[in-house]
Short mmCIF file of C-alpha atoms and ligand atoms in Angstrom, two decimals:
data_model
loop_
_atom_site.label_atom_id
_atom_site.label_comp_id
_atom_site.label_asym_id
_atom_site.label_seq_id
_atom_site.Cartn_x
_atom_site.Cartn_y
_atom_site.Cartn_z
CA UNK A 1078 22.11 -73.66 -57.34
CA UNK A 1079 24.42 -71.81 -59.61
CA UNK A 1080 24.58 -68.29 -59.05
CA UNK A 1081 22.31 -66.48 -61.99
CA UNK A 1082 24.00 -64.45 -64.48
CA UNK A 1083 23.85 -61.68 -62.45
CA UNK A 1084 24.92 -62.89 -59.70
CA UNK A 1085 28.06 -64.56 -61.12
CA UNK A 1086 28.59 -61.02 -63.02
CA UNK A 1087 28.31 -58.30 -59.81
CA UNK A 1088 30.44 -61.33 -57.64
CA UNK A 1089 33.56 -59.31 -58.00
CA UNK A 1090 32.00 -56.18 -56.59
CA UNK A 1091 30.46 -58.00 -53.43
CA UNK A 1092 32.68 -58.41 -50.63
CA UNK A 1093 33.19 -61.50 -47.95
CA UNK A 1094 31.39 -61.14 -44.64
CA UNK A 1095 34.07 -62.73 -42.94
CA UNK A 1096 37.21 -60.84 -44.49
CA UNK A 1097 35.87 -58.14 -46.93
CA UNK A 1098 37.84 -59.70 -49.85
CA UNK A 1099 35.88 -59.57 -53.30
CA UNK A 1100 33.72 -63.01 -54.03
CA UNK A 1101 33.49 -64.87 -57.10
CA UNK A 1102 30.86 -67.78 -58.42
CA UNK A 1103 32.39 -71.19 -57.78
CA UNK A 1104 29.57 -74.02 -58.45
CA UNK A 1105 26.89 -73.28 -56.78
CA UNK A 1106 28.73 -70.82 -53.87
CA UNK A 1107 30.04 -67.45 -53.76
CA UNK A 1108 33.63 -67.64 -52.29
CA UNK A 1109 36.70 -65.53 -51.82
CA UNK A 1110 40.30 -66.01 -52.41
CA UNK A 1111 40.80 -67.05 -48.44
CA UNK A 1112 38.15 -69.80 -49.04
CA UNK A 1113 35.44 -68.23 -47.28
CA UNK A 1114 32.32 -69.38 -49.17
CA UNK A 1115 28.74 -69.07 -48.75
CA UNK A 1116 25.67 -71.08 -51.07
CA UNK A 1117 23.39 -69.31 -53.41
CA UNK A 1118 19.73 -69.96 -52.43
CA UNK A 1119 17.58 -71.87 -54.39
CA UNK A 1120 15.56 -68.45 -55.45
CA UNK A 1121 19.05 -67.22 -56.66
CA UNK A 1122 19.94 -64.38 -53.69
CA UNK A 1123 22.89 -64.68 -51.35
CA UNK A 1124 23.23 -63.51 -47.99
CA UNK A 1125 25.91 -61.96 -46.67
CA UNK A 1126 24.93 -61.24 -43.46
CA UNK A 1127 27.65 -60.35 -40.18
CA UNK A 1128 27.22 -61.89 -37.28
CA UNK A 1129 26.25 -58.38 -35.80
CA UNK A 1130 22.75 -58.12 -34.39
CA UNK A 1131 19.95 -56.60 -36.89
CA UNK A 1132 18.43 -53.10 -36.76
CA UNK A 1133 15.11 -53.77 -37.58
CA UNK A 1134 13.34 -57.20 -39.13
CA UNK A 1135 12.82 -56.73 -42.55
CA UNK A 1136 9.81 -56.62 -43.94
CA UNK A 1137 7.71 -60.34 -43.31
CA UNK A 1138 6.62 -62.82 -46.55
CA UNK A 1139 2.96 -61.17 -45.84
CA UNK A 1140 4.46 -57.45 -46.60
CA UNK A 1141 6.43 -58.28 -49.44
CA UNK A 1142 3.55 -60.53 -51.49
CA UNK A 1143 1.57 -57.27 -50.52
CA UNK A 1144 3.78 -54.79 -51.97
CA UNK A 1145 4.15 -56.85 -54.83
CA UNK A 1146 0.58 -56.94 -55.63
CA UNK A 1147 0.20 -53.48 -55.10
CA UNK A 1148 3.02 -52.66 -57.24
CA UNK A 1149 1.25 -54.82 -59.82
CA UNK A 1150 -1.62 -52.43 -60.31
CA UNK A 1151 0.79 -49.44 -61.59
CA UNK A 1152 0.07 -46.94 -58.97
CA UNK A 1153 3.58 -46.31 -57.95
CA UNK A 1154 4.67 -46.45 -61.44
CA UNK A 1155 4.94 -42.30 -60.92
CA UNK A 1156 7.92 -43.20 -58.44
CA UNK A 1157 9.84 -45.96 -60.51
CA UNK A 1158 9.82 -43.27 -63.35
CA UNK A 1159 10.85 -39.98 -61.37
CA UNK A 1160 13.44 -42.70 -60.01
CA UNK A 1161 14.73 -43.68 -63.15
CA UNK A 1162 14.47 -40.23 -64.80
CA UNK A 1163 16.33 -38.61 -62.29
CA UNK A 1164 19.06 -41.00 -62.51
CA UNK A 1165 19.09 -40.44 -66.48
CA UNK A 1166 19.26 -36.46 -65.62
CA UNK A 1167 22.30 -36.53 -63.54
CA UNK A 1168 24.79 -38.16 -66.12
CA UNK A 1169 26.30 -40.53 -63.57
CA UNK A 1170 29.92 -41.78 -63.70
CA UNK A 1171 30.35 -45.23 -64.90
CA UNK A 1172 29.56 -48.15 -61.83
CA UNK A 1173 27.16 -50.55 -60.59
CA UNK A 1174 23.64 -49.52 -59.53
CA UNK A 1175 23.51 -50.13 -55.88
CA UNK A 1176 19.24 -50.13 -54.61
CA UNK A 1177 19.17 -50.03 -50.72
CA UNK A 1178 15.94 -51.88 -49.47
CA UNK A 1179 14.99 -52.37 -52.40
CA UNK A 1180 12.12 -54.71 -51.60
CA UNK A 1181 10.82 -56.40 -54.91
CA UNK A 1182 13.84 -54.60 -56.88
CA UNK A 1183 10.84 -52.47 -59.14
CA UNK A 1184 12.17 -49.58 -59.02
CA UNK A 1185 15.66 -50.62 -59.41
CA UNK A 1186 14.65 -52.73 -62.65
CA UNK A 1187 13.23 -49.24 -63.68
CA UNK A 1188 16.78 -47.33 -63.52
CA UNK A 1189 18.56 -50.50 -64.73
CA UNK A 1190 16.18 -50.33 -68.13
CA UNK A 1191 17.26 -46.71 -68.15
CA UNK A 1192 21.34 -47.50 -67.93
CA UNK A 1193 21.95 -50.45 -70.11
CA UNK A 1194 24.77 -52.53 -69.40
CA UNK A 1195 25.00 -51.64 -65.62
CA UNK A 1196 25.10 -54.46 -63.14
CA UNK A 1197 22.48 -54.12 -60.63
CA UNK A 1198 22.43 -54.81 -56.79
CA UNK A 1199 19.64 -55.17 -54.75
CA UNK A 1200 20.21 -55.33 -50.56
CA UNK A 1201 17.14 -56.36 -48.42
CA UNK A 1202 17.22 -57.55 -44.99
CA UNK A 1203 13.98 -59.90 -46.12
CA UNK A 1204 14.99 -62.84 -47.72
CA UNK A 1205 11.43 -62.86 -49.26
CA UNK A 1206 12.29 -59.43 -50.74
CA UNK A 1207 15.57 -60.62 -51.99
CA UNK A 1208 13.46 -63.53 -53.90
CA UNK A 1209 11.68 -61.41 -55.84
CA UNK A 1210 14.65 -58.71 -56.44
CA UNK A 1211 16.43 -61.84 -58.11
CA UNK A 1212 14.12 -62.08 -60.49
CA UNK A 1213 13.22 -58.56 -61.24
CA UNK A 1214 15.38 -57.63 -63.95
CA UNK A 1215 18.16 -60.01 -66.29
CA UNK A 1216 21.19 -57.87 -64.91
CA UNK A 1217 19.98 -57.27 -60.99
CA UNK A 1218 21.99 -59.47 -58.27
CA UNK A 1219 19.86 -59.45 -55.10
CA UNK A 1220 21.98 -59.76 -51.82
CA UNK A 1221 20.21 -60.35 -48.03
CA UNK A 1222 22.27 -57.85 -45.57
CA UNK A 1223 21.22 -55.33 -42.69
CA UNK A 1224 21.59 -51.83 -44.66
CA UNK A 1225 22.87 -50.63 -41.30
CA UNK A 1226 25.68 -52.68 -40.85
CA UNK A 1227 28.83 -52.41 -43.54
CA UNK A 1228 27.54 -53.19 -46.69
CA UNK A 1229 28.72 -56.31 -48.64
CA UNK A 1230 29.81 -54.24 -51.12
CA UNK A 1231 33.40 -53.00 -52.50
CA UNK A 1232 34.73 -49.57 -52.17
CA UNK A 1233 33.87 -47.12 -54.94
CA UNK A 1234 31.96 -49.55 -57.01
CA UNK A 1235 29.05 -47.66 -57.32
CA UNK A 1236 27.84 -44.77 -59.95
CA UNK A 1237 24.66 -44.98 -58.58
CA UNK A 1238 22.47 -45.62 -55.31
CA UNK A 1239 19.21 -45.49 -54.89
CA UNK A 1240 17.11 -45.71 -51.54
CA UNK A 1241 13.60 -45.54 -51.98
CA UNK A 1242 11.50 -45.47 -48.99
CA UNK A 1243 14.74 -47.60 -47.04
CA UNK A 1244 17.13 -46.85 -44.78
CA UNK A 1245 20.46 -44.22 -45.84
CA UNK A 1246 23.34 -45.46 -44.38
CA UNK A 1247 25.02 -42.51 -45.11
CA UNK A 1248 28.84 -43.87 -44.37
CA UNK A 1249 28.39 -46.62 -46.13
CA UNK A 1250 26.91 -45.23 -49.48
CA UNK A 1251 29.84 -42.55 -49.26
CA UNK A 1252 32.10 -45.47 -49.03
CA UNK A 1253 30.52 -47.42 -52.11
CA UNK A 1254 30.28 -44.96 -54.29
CA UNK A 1255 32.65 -43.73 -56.75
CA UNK A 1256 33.45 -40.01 -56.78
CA UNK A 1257 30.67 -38.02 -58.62
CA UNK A 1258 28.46 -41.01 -57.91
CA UNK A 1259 24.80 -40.11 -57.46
CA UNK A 1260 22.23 -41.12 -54.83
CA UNK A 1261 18.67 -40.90 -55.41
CA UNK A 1262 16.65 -40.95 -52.40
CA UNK A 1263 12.79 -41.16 -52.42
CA UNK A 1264 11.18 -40.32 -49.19
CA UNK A 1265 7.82 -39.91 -47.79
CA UNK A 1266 6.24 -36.02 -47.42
CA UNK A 1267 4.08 -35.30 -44.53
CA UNK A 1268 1.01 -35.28 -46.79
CA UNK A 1269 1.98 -38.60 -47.89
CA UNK A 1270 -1.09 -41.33 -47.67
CA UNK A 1271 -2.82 -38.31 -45.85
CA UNK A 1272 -6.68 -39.99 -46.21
CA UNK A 1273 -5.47 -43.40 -44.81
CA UNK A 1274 -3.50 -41.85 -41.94
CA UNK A 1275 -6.79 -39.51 -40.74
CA UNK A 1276 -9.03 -42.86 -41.20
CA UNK A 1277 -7.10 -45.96 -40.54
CA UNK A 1278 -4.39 -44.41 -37.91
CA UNK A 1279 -1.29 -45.37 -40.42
CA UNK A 1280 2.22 -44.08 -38.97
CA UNK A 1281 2.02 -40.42 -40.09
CA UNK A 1282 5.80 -38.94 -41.29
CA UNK A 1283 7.28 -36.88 -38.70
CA UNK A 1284 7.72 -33.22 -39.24
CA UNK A 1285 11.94 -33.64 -38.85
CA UNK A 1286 11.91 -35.71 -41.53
CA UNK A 1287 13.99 -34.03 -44.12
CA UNK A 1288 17.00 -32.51 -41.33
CA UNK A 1289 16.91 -36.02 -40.21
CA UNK A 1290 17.98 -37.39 -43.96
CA UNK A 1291 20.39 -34.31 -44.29
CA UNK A 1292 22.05 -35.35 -40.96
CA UNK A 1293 22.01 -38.75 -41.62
CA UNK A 1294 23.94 -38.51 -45.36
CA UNK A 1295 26.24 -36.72 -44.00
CA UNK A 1296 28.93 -34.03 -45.72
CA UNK A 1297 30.25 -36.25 -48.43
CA UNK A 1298 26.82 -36.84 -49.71
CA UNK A 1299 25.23 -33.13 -50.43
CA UNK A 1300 22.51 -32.29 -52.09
CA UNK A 1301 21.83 -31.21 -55.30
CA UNK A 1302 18.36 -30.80 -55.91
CA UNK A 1303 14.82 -32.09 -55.16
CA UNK A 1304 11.58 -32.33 -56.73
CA UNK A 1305 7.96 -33.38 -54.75
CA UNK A 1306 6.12 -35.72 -56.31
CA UNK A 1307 2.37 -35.49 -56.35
CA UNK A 1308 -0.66 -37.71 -57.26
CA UNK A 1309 -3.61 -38.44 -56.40
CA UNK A 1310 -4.51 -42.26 -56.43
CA UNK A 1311 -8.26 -44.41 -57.20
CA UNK A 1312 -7.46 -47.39 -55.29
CA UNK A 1313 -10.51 -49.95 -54.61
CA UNK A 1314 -10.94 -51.50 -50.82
CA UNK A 1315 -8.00 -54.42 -52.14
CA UNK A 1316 -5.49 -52.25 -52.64
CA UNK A 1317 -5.82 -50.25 -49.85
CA UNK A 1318 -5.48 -53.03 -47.58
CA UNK A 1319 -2.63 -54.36 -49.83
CA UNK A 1320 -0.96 -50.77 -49.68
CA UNK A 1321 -1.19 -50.69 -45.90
CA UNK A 1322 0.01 -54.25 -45.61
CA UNK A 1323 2.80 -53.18 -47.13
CA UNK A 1324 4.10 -50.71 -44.97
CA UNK A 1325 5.52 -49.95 -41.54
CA UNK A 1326 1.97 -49.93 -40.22
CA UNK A 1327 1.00 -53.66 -40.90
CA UNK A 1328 2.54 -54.41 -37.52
CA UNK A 1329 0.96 -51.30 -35.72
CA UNK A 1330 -2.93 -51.98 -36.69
CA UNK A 1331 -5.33 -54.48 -35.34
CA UNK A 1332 -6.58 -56.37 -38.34
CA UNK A 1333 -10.29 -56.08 -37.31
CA UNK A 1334 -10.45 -52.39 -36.18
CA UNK A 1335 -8.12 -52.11 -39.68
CA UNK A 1336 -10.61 -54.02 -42.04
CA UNK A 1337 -13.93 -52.04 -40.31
CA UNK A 1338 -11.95 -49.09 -41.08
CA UNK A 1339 -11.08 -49.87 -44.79
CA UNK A 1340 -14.85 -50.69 -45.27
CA UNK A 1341 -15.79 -47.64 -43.49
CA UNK A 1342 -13.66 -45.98 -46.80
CA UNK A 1343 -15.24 -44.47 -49.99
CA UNK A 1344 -15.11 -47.05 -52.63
CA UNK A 1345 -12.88 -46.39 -54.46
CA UNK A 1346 -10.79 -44.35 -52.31
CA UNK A 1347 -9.07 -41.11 -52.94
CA UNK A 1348 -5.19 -41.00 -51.64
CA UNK A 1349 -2.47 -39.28 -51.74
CA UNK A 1350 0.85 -39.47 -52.94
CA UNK A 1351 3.78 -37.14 -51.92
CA UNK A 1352 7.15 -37.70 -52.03
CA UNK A 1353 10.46 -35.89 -52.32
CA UNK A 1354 12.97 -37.43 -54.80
CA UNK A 1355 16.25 -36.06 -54.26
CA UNK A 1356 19.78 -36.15 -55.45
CA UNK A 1357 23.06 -36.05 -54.15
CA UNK A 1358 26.27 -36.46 -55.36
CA UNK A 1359 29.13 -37.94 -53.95
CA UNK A 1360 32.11 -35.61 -52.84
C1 LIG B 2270 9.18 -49.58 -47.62
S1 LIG B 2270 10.10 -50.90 -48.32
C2 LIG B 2270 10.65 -50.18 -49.87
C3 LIG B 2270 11.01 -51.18 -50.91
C4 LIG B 2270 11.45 -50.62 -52.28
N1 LIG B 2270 12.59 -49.71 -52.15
C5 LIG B 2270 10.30 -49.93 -52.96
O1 LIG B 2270 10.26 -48.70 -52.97
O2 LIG B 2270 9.40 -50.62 -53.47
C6 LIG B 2270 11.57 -50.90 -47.32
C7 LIG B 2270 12.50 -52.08 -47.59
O3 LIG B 2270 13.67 -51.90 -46.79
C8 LIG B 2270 14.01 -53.16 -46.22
N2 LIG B 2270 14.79 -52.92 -44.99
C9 LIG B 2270 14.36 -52.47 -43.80
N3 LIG B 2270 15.37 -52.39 -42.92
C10 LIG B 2270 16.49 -52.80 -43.58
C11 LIG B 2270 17.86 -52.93 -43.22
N4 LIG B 2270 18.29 -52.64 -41.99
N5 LIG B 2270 18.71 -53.38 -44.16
C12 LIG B 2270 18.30 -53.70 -45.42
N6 LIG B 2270 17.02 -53.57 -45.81
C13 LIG B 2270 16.12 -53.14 -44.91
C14 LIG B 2270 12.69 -53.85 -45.99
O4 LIG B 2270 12.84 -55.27 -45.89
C15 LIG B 2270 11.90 -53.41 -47.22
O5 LIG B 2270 12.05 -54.30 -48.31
ZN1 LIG B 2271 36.68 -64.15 -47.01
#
């Protein structure tokens, strides 16, 4: 199909996988000047994959229609806003919005309400994510690519990243940034789905957590401040099991031993949220 609006629009700003030269829309491909072309899907994402082996899978069709339908209930809306907000509070230089794993593109919709006229850019390995980030917002371009190869993205393009709960290639956001860009990055505390760690046996966050972001950013990335974010959530015995399905654990948990557990659960359940949102700013 044709590229969507979007698409067509942030073309410029994506770069070939074969020969890092900036795409445009032609019909119903992306290509670049050297004639390297690849076809928009059906849904309306492109992938721009190398031919480099992947990192990790992205997440599966099952854990993307869950984290959609647990978005749909509002209880992470806390997280799109501090997102957003902190993105309005750093007066960012003019540039794209670049979300890394940005799953359904929610929160990424959120900071592109808060910046009109910004072309978005949502990269997900999952093609099933990169459905739904096409469609999340009129000016986000959703783009299939392993966050920890190089990014199909142009040099300085960006005056903002975000990475909520998703990898920080910390290279490769330095290199797609412009200077006084800002990066947002949302990660998980160790209190951080406490109840459903003690009774289900969820991954719990390791204690290195935040050296292991510092270290992994890099020097050209520092940061400039941080905030937790803390709430405490009413979630029936649905979106618990939608809220785990969601997450790194869905491939950890036998689904019997999980759904006696989530029975076992008050209902509704009490649980946690804490996060750190933090922002740095490009060198
Ligand atoms: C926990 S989800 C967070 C999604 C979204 N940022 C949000 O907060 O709703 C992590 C996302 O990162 C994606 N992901 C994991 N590894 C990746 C990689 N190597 N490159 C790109 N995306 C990746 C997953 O497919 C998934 O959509
Ligand atoms: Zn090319």
């Amino acid at each position: 199909m044709a590229p969507p609006p979007a698409l067509a629009h942030a073309a410029p700003l994506l770069r070939c996988p074969a020969c890092a030269a900036p795409l445009r829309a032609e019909g119903s491909r992306l290509a670049c000047a050297a004639g390297h072309h690849v076809d928009v899907a059906r849904q309306g994402h492109v992938t721009l994959t190398t031919g480099r082996p992947r990192a990790a899978p992205g997440d599966t069709a099952a854990m993307v229609a869950a984290r959609a339908a647990f978005l749909a209930r509002g209880h992470y809306a806390p997280i799109r806003r501090a997102v957003a907000a902190a993105v309005a509070a750093a007066a960012s230089p003019p540039g794209a919005v670049l979300d890394v794993g940005a799953g359904t593109g929610d929160v990424l919709a959120a900071v592109l309400d808060a910046l009109p006229g910004r072309d978005g850019i949502a990269l997900d390995l999952s093609p099933y994510a990169a459905r739904r980030a096409a469609r999340s917002h009129p000016r986000a371009a959703a783009v299939v690519c392993d966050a920890w190869g190089a990014l199909p993205v142009a040099d300085g393009v960006a005056g903002v990243a975000i990475s909520c709960f998703a990898p920080r290639p910390g290279e490769e956001l330095t290199r797609t940034l412009v200077p006084d860009g800002v990066l947002v990055v949302v990660r998980p505390a160790p209190g951080h789905l406490r109840e459903l760690v003690d009774a289900l046996g969820l991954l719990a966050v390791g204690a290195g957590k935040a050296a292991d972001v510092a270290r992994r950013l890099g020097p050209a990335l520092p940061l400039e401040g941080e905030a937790p974010l803390r709430a405490s959530l009413t979630l029936g015995h649905d979106a618990v099991a939608e809220l785990v399905a969601m997450g790194p654990s869905a491939h950890h948990l036998e689904p019997a031993a999980l759904a006696a557990g989530i029975a076992a659960l008050p209902d509704p359940a009490t649980v946690t949220v804490d996060v750190v949102v933090a922002v740095h700013r490009r060198r």
